[in-house]
Coordinates of C-alpha atoms in Angstrom, one line a residue:
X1076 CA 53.1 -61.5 33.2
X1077 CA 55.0 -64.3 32.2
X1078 CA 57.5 -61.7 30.4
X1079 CA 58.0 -59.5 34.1
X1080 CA 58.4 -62.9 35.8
X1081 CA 61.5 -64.2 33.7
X1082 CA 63.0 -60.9 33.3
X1083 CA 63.3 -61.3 37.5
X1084 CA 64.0 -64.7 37.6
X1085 CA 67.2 -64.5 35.4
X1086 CA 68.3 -61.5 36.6
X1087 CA 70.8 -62.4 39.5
X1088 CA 70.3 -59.1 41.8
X1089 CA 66.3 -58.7 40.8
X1090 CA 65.7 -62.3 42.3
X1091 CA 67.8 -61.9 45.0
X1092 CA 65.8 -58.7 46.0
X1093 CA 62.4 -60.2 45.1
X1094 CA 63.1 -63.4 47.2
X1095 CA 64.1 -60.9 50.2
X1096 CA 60.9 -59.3 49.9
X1097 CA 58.7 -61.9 49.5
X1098 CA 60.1 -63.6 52.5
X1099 CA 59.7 -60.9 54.9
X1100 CA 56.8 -61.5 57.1
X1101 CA 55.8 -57.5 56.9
X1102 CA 55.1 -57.5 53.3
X1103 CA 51.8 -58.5 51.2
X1104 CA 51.4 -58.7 47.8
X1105 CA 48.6 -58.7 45.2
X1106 CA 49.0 -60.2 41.5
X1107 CA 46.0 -59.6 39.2
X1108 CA 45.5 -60.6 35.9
X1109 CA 49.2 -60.1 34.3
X1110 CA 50.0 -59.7 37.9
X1111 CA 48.4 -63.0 38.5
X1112 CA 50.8 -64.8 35.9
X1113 CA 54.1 -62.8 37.4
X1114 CA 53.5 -64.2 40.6
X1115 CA 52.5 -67.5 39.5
X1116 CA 55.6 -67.5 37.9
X1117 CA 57.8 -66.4 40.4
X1118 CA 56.4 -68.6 43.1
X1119 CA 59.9 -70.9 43.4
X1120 CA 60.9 -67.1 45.4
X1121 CA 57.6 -66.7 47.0
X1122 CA 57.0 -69.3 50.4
X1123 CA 53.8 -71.5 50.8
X1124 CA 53.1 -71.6 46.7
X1125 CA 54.6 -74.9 45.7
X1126 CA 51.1 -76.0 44.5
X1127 CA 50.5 -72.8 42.7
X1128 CA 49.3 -73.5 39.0
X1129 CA 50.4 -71.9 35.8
X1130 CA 47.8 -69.5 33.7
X1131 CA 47.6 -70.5 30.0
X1132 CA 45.8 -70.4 27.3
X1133 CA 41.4 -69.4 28.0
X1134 CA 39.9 -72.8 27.0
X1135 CA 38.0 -71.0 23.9
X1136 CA 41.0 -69.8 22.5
X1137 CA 40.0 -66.1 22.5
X1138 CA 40.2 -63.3 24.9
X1139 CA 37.3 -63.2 27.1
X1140 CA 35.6 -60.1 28.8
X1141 CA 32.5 -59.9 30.9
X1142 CA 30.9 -59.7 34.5
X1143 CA 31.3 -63.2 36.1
X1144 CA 30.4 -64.5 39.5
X1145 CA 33.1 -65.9 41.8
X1146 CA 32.6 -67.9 45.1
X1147 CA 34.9 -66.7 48.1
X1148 CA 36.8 -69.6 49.2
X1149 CA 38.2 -70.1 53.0
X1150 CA 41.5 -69.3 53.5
X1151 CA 44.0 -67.1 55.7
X1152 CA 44.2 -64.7 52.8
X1153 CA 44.7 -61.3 54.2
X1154 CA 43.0 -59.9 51.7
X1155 CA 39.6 -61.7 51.9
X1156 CA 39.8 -62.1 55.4
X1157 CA 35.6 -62.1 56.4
X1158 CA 34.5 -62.5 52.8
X1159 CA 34.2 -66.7 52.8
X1160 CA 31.0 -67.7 51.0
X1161 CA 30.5 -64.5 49.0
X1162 CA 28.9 -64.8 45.9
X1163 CA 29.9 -61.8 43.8
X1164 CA 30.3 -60.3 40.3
X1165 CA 33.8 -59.4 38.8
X1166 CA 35.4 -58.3 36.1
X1167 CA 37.4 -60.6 33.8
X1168 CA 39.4 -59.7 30.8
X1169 CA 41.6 -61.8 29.8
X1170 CA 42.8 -64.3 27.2
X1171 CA 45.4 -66.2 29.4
X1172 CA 43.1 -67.2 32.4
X1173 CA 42.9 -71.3 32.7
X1174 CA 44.7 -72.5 36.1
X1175 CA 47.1 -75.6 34.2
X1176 CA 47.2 -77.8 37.1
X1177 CA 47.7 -81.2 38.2
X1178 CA 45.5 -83.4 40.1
X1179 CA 48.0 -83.8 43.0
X1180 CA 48.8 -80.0 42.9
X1181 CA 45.0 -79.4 43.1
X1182 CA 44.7 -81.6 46.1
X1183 CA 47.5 -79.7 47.9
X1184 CA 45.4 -76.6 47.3
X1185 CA 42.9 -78.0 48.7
X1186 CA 44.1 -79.5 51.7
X1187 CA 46.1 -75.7 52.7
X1188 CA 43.5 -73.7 52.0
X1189 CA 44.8 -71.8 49.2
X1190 CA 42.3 -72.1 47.0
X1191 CA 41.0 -68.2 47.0
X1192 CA 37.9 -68.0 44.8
X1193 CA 36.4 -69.9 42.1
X1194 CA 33.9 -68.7 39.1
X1195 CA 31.0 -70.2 40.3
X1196 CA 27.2 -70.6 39.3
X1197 CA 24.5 -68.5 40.3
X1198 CA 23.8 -71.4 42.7
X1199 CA 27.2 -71.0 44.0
X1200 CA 28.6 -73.9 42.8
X1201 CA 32.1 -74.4 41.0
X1202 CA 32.1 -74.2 37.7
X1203 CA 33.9 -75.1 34.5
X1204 CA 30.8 -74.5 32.3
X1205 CA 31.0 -72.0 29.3
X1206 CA 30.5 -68.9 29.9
X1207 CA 30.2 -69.0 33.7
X1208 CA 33.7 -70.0 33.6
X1209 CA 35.3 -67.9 30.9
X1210 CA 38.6 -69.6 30.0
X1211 CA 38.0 -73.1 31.4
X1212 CA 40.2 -73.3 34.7
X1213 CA 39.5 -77.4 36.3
X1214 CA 37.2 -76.5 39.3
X1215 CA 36.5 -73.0 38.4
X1216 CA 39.8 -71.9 40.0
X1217 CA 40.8 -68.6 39.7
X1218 CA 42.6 -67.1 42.7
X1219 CA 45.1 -68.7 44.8
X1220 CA 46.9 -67.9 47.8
X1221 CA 50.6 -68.6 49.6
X1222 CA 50.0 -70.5 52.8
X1223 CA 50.3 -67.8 55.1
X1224 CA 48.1 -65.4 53.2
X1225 CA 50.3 -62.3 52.4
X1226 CA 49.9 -63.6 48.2
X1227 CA 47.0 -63.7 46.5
X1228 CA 47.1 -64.3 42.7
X1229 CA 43.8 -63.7 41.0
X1230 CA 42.7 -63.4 37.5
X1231 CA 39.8 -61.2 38.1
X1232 CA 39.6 -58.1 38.3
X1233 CA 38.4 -56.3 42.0
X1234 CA 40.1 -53.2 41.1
X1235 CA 37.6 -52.6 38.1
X1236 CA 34.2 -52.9 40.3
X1237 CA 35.1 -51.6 43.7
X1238 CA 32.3 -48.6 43.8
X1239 CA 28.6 -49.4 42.9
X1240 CA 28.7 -46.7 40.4
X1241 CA 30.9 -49.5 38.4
X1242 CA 28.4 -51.9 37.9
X1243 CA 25.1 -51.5 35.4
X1244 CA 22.9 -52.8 38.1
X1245 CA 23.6 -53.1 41.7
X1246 CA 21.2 -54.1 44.5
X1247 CA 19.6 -50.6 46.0
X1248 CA 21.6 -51.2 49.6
X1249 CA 24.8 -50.7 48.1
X1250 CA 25.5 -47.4 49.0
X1251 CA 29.1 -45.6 47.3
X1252 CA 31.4 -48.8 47.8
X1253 CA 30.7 -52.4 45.9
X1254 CA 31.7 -55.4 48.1
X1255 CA 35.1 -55.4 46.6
X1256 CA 36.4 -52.2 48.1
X1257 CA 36.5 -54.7 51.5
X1258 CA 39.4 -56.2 49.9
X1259 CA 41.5 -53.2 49.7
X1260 CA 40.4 -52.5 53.1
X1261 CA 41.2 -55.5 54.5
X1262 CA 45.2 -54.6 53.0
X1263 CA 44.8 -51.9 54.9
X1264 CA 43.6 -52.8 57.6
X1265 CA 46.4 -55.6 58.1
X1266 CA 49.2 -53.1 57.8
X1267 CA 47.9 -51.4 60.5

């Protein structure tokens, strides 16, 4: 992710075009996983991300794949807009997943909102307890949004458990789609 990122950010005419999109208010965008770390990395071009932290190195120095549970933060993400205080299962797969952060950049999270979702307990509580959180992240952070909600970084993956059939065992009143699929719709839905 890193790799895209740079190859943008010191290439005159890419950045230019990348800023220009990122600052027009009729354009969303979703980063996951290696997506997550390109737009974590190009957030001096992206508005409302000054906070955003930098994904690094999973906390147990190897690559980390499972189901986890996340906690749906409140935000004005377009993407999870009606989803605050879910509690659900998601993919990870990754071995560069832990939110680097500081303290004050955490606060400004915080304090805007753009704290997106969080690997949580099965009480819903953050977590940074192994293997609930799988690469360590301060707070269980793992998605973040721009302030006005058209970004959302995440290092989960949604797009790998959208449809029940995905999942090994699902609750019996999930029918074809798995609560994820809302977050695509929600895309949708927002372009109109």
């Amino acid at each position: 992710g890193e790799g895209w990122a740079k190859s943008i950010l010191y290439n005159p005419k890419a950045r230019d075009e990348f800023q220009r999109f990122f600052n027009r208010p009729e354009t969303f965008s979703l980063g996951v996983c290696n997506g997550c770390q390109m737009l974590t990395t190009l957030k001096e071009l992206i508005p409302g991300t000054g906070c955003w932290p930098k994904f690094i190195r999973n906390e147990s120095e190897q690559f980390e794949a499972r189901l986890s549970l996340v906690s749906i933060e409140k935000t004005r993400s377009i993407f999870l807009r009606d989803m605050h205080g879910a509690l659900l299962p998601i993919v990870v797969s990754h071995g560069e997943g832990r939110a680097s952060i500081t303290r004050l950049a955490m606060n400004g999270l915080k304090s805007n909102d753009q704290i997106a979702m969080r690997f949580s307990d099965h009480f819903g509580e953050p977590t940074k307890m192994y293997p609930c959180n799988p690469n360590g992240s301060v707070d269980g952070l793992t998605a973040v949004t721009n302030e006005d909600g058209r970004v959302l970084a995440m290092m989960p993956h949604p797009e790998r458990v959208f449809r029940a059939v995905q999942y090994s065992w699902r609750p019996k009143n999930w029918k074809e789609d798995a609560p994820w699929m809302r977050l695509f719709r929600n895309a949708r839905a927002w372009v109109g």
